[in-house]
Tab-separated table of N, CA and C in Angstrom:
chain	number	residue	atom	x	y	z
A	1	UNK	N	0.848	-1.175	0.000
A	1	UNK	CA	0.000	0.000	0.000
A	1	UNK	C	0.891	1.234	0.000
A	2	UNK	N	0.681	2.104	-1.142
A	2	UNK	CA	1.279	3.305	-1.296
A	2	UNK	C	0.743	4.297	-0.292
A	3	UNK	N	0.886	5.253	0.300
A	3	UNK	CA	0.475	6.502	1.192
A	3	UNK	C	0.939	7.808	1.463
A	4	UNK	N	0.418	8.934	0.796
A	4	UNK	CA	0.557	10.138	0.667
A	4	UNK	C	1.001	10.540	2.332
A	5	UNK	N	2.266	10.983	2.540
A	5	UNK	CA	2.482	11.787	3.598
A	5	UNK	C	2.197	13.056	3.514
A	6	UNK	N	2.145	13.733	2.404
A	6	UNK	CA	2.037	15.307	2.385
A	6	UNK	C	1.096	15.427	0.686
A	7	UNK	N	0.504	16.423	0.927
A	7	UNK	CA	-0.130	16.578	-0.730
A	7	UNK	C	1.120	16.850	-1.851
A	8	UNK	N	0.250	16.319	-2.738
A	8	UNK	CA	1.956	16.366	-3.883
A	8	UNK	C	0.813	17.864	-4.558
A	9	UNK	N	2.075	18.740	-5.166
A	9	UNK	CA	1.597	19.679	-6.213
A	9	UNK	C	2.487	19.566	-7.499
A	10	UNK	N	1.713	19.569	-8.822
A	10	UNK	CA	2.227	19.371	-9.788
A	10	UNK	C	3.007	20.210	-10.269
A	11	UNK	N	2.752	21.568	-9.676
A	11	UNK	CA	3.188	23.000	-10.546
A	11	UNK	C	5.088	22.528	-9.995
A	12	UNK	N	5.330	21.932	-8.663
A	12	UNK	CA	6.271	21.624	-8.037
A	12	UNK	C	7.441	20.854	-8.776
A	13	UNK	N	6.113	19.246	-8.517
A	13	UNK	CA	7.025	18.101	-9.180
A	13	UNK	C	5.582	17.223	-10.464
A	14	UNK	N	5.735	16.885	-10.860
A	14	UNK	CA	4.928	16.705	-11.731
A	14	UNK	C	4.904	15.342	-11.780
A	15	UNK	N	5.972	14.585	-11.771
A	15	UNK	CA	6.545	13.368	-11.703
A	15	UNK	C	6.869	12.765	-10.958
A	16	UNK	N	6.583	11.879	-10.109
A	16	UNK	CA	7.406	11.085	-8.952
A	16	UNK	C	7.836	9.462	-9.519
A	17	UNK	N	8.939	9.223	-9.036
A	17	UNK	CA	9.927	7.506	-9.974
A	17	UNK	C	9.731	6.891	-8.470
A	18	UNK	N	9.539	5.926	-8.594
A	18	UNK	CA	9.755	5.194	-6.825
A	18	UNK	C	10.519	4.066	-7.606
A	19	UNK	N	11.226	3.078	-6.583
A	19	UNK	CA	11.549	1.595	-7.364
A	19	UNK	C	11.333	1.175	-5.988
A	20	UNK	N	10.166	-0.339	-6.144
A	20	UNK	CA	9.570	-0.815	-5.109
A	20	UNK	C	10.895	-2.343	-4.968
A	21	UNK	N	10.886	-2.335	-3.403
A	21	UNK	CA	11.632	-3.841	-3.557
A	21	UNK	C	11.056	-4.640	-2.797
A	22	UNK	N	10.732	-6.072	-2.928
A	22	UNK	CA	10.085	-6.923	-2.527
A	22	UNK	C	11.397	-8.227	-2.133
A	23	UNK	N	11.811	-8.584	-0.682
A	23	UNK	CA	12.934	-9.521	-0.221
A	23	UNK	C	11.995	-11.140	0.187
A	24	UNK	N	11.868	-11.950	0.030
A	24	UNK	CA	11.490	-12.852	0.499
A	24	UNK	C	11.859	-13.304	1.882
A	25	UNK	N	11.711	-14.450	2.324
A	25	UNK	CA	12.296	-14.506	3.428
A	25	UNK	C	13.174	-16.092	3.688
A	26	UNK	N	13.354	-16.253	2.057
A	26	UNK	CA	13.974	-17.665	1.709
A	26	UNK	C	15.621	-17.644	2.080
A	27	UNK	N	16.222	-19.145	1.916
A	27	UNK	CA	17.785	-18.872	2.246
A	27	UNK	C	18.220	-19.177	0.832
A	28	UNK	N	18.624	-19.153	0.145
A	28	UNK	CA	18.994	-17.519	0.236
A	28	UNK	C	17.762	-16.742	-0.280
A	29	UNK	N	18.008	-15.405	0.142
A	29	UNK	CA	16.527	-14.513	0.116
A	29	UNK	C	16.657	-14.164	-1.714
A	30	UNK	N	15.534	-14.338	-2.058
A	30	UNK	CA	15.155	-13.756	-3.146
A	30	UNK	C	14.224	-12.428	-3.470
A	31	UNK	N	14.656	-11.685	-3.959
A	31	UNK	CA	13.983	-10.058	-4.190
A	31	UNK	C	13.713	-9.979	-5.618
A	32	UNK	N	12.664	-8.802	-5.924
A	32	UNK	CA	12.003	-8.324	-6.892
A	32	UNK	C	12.042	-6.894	-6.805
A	33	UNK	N	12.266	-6.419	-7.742
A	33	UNK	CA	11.820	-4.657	-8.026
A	33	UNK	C	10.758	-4.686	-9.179
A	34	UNK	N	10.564	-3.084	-8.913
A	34	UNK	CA	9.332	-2.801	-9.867
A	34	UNK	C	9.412	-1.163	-9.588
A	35	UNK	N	9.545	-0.945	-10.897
A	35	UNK	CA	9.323	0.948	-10.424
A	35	UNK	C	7.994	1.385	-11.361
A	36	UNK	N	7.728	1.872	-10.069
A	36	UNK	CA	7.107	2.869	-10.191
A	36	UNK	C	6.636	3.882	-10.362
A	37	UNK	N	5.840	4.699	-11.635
A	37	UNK	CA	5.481	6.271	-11.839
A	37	UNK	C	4.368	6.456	-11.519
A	38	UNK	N	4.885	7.392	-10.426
A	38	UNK	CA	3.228	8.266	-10.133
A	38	UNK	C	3.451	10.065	-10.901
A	39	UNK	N	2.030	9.808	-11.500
A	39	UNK	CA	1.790	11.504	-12.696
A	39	UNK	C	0.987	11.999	-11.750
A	40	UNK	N	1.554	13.345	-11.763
A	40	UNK	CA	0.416	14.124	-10.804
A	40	UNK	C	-0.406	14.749	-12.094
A	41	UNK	N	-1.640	14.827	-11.560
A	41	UNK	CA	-2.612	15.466	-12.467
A	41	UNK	C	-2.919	16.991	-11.964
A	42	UNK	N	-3.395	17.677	-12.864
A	42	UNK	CA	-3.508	19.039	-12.281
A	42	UNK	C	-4.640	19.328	-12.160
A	43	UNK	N	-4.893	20.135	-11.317
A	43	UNK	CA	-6.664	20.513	-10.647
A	43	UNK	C	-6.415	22.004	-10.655
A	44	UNK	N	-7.423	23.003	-10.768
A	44	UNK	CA	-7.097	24.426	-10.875
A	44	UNK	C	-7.066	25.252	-9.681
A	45	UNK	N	-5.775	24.971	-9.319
A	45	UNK	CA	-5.446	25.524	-7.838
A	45	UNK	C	-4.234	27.024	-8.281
A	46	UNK	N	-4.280	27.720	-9.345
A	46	UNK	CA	-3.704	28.567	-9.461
A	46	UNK	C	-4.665	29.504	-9.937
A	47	UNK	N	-4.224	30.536	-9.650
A	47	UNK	CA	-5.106	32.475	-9.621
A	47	UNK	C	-4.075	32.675	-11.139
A	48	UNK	N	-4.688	32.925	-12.269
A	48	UNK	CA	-4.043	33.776	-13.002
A	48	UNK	C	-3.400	35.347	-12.667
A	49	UNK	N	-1.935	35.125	-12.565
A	49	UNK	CA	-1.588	36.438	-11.834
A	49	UNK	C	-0.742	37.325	-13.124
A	50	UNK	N	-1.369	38.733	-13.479
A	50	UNK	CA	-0.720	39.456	-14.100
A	50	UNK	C	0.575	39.845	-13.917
A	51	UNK	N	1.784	40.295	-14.800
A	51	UNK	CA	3.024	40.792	-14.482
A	51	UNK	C	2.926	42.170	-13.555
A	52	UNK	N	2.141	42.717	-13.697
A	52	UNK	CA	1.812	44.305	-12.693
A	52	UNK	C	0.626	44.056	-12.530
A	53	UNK	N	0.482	44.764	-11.341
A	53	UNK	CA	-1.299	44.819	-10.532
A	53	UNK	C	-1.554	46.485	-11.616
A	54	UNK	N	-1.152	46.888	-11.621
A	54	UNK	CA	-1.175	48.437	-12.237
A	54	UNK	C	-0.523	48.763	-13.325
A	55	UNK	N	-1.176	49.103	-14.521
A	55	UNK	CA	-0.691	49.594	-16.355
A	55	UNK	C	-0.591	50.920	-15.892
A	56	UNK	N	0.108	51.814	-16.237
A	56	UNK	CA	-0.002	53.449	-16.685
A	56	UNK	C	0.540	53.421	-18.607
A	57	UNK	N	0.066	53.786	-19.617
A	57	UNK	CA	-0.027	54.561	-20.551
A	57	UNK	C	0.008	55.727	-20.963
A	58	UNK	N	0.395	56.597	-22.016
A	58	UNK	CA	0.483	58.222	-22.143
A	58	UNK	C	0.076	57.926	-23.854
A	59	UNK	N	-1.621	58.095	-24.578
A	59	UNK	CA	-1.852	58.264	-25.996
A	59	UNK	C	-2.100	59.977	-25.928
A	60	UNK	N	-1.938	60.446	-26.883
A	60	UNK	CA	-2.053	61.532	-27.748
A	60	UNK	C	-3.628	61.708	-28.624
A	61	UNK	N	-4.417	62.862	-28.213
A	61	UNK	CA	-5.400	62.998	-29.314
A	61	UNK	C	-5.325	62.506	-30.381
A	62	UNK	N	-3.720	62.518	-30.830
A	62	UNK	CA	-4.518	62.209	-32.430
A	62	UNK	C	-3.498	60.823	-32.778
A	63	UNK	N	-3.930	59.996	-31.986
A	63	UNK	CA	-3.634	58.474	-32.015
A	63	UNK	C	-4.298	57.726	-33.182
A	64	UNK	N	-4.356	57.446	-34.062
A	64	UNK	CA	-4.770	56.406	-35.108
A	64	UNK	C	-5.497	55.235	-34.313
A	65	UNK	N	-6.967	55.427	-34.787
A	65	UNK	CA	-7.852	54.411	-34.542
A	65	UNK	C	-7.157	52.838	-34.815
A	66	UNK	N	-6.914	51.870	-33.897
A	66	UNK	CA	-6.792	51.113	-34.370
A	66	UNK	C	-5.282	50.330	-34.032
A	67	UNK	N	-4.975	51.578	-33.427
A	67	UNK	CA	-3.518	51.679	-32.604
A	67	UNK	C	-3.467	50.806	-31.626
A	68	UNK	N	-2.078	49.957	-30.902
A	68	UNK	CA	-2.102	48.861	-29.732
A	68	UNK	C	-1.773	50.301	-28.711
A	69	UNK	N	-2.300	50.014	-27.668
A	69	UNK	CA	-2.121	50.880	-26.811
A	69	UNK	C	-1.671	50.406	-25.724
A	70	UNK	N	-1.439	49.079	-25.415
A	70	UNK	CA	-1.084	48.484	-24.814
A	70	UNK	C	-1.564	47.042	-24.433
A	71	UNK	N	-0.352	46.272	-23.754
A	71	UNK	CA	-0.594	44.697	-23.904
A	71	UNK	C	-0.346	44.614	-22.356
A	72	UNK	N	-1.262	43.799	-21.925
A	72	UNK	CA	-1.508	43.152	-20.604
A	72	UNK	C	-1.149	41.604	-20.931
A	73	UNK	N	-0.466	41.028	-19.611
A	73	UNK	CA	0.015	39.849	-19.854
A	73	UNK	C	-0.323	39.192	-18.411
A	74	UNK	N	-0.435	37.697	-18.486
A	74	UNK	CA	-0.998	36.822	-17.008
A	74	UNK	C	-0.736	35.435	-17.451
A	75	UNK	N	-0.488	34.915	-16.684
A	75	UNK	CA	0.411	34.364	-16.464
A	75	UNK	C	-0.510	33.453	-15.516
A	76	UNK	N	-0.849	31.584	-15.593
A	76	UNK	CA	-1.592	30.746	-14.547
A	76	UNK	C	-0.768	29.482	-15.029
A	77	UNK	N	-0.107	29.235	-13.327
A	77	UNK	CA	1.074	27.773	-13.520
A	77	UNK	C	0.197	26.531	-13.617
A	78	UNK	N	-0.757	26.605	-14.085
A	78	UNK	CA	-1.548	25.671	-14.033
A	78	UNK	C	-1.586	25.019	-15.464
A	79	UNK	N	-2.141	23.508	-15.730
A	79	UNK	CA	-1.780	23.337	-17.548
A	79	UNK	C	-3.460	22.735	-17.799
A	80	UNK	N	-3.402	22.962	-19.310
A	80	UNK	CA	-4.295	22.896	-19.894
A	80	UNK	C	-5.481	23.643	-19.905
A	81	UNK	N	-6.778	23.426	-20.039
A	81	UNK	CA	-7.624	24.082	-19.503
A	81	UNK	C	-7.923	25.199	-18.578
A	82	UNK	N	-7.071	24.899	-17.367
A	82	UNK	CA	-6.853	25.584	-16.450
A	82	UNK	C	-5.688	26.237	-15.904
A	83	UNK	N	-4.975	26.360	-17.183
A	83	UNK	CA	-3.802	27.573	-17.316
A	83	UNK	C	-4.249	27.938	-18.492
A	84	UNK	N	-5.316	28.070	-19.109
A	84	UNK	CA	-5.547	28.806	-20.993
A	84	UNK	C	-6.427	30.005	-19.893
A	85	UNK	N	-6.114	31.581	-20.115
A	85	UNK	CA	-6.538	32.294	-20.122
A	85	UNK	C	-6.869	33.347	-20.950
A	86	UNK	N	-8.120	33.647	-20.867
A	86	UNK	CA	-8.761	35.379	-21.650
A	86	UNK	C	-9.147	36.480	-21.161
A	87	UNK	N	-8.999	37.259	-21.493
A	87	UNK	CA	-8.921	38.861	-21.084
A	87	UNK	C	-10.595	39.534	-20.900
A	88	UNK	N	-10.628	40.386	-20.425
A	88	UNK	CA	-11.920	40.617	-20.261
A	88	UNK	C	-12.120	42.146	-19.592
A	89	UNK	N	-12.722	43.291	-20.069
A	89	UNK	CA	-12.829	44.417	-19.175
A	89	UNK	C	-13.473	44.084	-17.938
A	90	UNK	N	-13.469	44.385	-16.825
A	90	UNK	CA	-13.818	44.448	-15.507
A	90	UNK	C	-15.533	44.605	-15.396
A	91	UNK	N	-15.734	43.935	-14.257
A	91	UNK	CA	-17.360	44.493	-13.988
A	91	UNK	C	-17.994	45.325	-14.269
A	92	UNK	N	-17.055	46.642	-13.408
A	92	UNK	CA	-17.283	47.934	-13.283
A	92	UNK	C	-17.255	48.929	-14.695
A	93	UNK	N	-16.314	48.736	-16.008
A	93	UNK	CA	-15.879	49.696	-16.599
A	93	UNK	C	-17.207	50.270	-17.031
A	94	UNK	N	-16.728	51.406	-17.542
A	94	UNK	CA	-17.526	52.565	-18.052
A	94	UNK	C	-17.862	52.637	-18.996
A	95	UNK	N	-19.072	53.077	-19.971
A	95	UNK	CA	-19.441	52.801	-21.455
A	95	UNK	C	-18.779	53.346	-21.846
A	96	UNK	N	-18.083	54.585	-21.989
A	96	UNK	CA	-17.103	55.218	-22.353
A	96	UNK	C	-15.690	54.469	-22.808
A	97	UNK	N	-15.126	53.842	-21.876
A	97	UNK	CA	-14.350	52.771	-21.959
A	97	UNK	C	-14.290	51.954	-23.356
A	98	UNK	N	-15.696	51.497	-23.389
A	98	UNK	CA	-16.302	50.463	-23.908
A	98	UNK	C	-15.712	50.804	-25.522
A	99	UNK	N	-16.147	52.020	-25.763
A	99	UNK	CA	-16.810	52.823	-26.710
A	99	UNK	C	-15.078	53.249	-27.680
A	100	UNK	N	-14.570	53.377	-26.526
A	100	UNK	CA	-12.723	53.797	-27.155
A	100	UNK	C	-12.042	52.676	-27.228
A	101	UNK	N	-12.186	51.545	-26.775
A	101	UNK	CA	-11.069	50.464	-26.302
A	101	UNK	C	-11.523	49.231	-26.533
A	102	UNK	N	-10.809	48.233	-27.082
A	102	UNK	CA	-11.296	47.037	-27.539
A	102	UNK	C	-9.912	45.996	-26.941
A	103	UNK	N	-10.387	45.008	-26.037
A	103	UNK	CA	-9.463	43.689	-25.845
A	103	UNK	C	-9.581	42.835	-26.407
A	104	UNK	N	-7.938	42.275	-27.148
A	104	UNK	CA	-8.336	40.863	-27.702
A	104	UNK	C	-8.177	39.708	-26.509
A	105	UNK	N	-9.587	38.967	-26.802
A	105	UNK	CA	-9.540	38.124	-25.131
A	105	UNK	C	-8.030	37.269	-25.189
A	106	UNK	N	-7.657	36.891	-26.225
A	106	UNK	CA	-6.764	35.671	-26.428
A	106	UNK	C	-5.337	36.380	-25.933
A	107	UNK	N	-5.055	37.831	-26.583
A	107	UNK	CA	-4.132	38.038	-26.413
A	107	UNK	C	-3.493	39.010	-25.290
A	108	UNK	N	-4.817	39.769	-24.870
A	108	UNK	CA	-4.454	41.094	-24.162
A	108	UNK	C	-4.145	42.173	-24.551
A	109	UNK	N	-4.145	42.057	-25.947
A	109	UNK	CA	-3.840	43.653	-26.553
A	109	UNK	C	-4.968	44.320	-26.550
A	110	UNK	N	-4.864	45.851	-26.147
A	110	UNK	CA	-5.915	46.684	-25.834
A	110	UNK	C	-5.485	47.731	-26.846
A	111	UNK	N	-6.607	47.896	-28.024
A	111	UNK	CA	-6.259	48.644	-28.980
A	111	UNK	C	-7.374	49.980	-29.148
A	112	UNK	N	-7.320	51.369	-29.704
A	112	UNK	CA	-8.123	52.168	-29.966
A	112	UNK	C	-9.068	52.157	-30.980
A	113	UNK	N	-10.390	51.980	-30.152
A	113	UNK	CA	-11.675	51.897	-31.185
A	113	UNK	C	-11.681	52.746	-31.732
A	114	UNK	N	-11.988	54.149	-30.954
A	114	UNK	CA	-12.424	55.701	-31.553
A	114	UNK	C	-11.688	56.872	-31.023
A	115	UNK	N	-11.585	58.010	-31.636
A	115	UNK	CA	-10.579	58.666	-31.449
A	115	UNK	C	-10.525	59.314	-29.965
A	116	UNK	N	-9.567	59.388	-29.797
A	116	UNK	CA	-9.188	59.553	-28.180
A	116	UNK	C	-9.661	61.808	-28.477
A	117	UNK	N	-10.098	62.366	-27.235
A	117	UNK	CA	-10.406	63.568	-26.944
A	117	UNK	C	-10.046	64.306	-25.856
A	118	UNK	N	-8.971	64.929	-25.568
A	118	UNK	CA	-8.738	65.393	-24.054
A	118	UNK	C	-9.569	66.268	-23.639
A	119	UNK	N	-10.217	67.527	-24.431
A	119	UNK	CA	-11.231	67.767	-23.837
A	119	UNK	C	-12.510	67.398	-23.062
A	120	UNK	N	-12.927	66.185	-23.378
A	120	UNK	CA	-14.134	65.539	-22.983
A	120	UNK	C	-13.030	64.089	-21.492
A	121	UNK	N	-11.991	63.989	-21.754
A	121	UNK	CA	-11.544	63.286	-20.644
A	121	UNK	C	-9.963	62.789	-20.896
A	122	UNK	N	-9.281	63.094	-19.995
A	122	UNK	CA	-7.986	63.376	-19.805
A	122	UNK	C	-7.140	62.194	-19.330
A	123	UNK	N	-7.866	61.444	-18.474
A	123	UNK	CA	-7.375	60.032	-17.725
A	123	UNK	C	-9.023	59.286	-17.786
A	124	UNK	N	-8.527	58.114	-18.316
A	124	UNK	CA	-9.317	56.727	-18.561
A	124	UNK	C	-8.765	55.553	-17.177
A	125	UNK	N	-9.594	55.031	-16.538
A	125	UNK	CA	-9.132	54.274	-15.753
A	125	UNK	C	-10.159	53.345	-15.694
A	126	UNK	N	-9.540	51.928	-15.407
A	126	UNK	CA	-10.534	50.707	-15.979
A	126	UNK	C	-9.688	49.606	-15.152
A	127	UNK	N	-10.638	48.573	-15.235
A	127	UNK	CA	-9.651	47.126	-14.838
A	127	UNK	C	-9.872	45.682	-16.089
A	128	UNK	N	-8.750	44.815	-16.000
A	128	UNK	CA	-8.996	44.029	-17.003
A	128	UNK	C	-9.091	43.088	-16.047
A	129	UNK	N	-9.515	41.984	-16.571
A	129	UNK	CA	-9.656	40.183	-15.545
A	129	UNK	C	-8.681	39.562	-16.381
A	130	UNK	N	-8.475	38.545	-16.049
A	130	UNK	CA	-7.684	37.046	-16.423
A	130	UNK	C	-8.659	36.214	-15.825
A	131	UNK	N	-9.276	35.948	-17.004
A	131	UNK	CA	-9.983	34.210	-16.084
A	131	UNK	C	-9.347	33.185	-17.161
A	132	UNK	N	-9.108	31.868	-16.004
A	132	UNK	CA	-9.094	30.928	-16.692
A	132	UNK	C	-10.095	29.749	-17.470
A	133	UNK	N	-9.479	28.560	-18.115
A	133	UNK	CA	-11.415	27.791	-18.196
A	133	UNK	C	-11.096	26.600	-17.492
A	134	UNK	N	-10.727	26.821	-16.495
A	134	UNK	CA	-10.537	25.739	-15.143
A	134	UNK	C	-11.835	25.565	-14.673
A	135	UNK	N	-12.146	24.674	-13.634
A	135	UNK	CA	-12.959	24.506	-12.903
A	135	UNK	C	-13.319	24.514	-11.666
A	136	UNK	N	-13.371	24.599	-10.844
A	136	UNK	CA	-14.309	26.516	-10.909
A	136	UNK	C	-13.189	27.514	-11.563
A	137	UNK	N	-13.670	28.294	-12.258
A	137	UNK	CA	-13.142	29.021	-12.800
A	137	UNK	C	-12.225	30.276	-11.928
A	138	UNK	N	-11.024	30.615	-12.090
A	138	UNK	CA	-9.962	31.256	-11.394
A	138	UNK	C	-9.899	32.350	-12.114
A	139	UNK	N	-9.826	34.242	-11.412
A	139	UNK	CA	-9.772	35.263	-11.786
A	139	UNK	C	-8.665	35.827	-11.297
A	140	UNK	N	-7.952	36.572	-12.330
A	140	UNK	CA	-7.102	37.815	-11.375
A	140	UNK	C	-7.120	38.916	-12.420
A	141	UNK	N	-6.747	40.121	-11.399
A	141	UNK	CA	-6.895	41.386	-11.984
A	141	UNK	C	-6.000	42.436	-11.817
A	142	UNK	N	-5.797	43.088	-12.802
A	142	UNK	CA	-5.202	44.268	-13.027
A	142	UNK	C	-5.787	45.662	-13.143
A	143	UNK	N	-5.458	46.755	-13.025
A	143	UNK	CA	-5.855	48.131	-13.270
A	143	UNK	C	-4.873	48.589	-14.282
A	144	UNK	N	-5.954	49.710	-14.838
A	144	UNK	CA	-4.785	50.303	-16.776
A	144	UNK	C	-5.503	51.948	-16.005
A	145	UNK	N	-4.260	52.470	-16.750
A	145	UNK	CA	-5.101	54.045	-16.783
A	145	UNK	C	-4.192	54.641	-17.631
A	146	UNK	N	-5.165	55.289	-18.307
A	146	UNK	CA	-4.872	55.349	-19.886
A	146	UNK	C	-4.435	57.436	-19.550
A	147	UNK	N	-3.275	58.357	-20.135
A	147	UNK	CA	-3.187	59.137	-19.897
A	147	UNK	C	-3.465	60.041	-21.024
A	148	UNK	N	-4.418	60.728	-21.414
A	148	UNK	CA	-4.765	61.364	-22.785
A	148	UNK	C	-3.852	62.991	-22.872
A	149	UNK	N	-3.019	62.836	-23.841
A	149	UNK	CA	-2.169	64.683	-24.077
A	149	UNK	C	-3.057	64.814	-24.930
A	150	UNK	N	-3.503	66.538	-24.594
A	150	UNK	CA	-3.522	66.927	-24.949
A	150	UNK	C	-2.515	67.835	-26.559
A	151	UNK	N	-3.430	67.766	-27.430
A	151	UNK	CA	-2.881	68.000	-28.680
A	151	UNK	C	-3.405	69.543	-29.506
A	152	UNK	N	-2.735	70.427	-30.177
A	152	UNK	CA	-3.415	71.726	-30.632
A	152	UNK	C	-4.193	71.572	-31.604
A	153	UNK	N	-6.002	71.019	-30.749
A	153	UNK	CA	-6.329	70.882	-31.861
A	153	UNK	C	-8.333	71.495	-32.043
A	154	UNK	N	-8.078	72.826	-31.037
A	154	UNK	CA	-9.131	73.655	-30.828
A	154	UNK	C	-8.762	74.950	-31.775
A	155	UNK	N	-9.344	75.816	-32.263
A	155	UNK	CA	-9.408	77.432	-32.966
A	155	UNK	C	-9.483	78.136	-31.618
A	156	UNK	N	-8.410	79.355	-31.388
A	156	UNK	CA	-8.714	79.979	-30.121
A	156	UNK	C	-10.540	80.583	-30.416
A	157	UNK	N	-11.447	80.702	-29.655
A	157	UNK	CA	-12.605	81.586	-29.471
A	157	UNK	C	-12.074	82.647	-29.231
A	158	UNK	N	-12.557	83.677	-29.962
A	158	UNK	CA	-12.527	85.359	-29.887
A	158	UNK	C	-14.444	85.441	-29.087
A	159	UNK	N	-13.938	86.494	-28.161
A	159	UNK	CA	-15.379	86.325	-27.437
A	159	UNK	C	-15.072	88.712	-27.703
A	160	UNK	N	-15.966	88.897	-28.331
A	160	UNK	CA	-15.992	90.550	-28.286
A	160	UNK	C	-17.214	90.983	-27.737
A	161	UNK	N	-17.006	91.759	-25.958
A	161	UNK	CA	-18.120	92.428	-25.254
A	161	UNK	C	-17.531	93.606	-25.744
A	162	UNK	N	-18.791	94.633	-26.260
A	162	UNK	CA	-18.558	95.843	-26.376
A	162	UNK	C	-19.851	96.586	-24.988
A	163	UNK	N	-19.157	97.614	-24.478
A	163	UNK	CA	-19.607	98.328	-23.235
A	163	UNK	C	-19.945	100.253	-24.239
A	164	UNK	N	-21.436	100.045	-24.171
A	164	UNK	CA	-21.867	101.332	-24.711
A	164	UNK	C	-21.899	102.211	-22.945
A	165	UNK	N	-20.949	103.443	-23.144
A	165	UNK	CA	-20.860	104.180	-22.065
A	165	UNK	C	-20.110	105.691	-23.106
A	166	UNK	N	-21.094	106.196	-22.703
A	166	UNK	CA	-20.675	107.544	-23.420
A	166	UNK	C	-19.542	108.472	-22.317
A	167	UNK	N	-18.313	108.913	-22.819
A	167	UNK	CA	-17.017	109.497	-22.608
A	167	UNK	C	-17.472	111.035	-22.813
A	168	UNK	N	-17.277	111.748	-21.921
A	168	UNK	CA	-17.121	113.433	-21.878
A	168	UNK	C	-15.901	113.802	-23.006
A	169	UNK	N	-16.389	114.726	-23.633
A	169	UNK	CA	-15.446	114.952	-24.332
A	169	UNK	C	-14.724	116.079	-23.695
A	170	UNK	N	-13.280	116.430	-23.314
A	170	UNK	CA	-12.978	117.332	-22.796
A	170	UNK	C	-12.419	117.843	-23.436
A	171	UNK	N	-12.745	119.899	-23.094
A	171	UNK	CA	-12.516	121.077	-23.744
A	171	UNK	C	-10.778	120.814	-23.880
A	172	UNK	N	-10.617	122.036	-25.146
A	172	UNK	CA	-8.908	122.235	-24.948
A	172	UNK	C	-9.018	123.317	-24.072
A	173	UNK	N	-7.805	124.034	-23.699
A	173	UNK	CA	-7.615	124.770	-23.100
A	173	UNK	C	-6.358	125.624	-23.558
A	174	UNK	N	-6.569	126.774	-23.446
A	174	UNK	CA	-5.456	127.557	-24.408
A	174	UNK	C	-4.707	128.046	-23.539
């Protein structure tokens, strides 16, 4: 009878070799081996964990639709199924978000839908997930915040108040 003293983890050792020996109790004693492989199997006991908890970015108004703006990466020591992860905007994000920014689930690249505006908003801040397709399914998360420059790309406004106030005209004097 084989017996686990401690839990094995695969991410660890994956593989265990034993070689069993069996002595009789004859004169002279006769023995047998037999080795043994035990495969550890993997169960989804890992959190997909991103390289940074926190992205910062700096795009420009006049960024080209269509542009990578940045790549998020994660990382789960887990195999198969339950180390394949996809990307995903957060619970929370904002339609706005939605509306400028597109993730590819497979890869993590976060590219520009529509044209970026510093007037209407200056800093974008959002979170992405990592889930895996383990069972139960395993999340981790990151925060991006996207920094919008401003670019010259308003006409100054001329604003003209004219003030009707009639001026004394003053005499000369000789």
């Amino acid at each position: 009878e084989l017996v686990l003293e401690k839990p094995l983890d695969r991410e660890t050792q994956s593989v265990h070799k034993l070689v069993l020996t069996a002595v009789d109790g004859g004169d002279p004693p006769r023995s047998g081996t037999s080795e043994i492989c035990v495969i550890v199997t993997d169960i989804n006991d890992n959190v997909p964990q991103f390289e940074r908890s926190f992205y910062e970015v700096t795009a420009t108004e006049n960024t080209s639709v269509g542009t990578e703006v940045l790549t998020v990466i994660a990382i789960d020591m887990d195999e198969g199924p339950n180390g394949e992860i996809e990307y995903f905007f957060g619970d929370q994000t904002q339609e706005l978000v939605f509306a400028l920014f597109e993730i590819n689930p497979q890869s993590g690249v976060i590219t520009l839908n529509a044209k970026l505006d510093y007037e209407q908003t200056s800093v974008l801040k959002f979170d992405i997930v990592a889930k895996d397709k383990g069972t139960p399914e395993m999340v981790g998360q990151c925060s991006v915040q996207v920094n919008v420059v401003d670019i010259n790309d308003n006409v100054p406004e001329v604003v003209v108040t004219s003030l009707t106030n009639t001026v004394p005209r003053s005499e000369e004097h000789t």
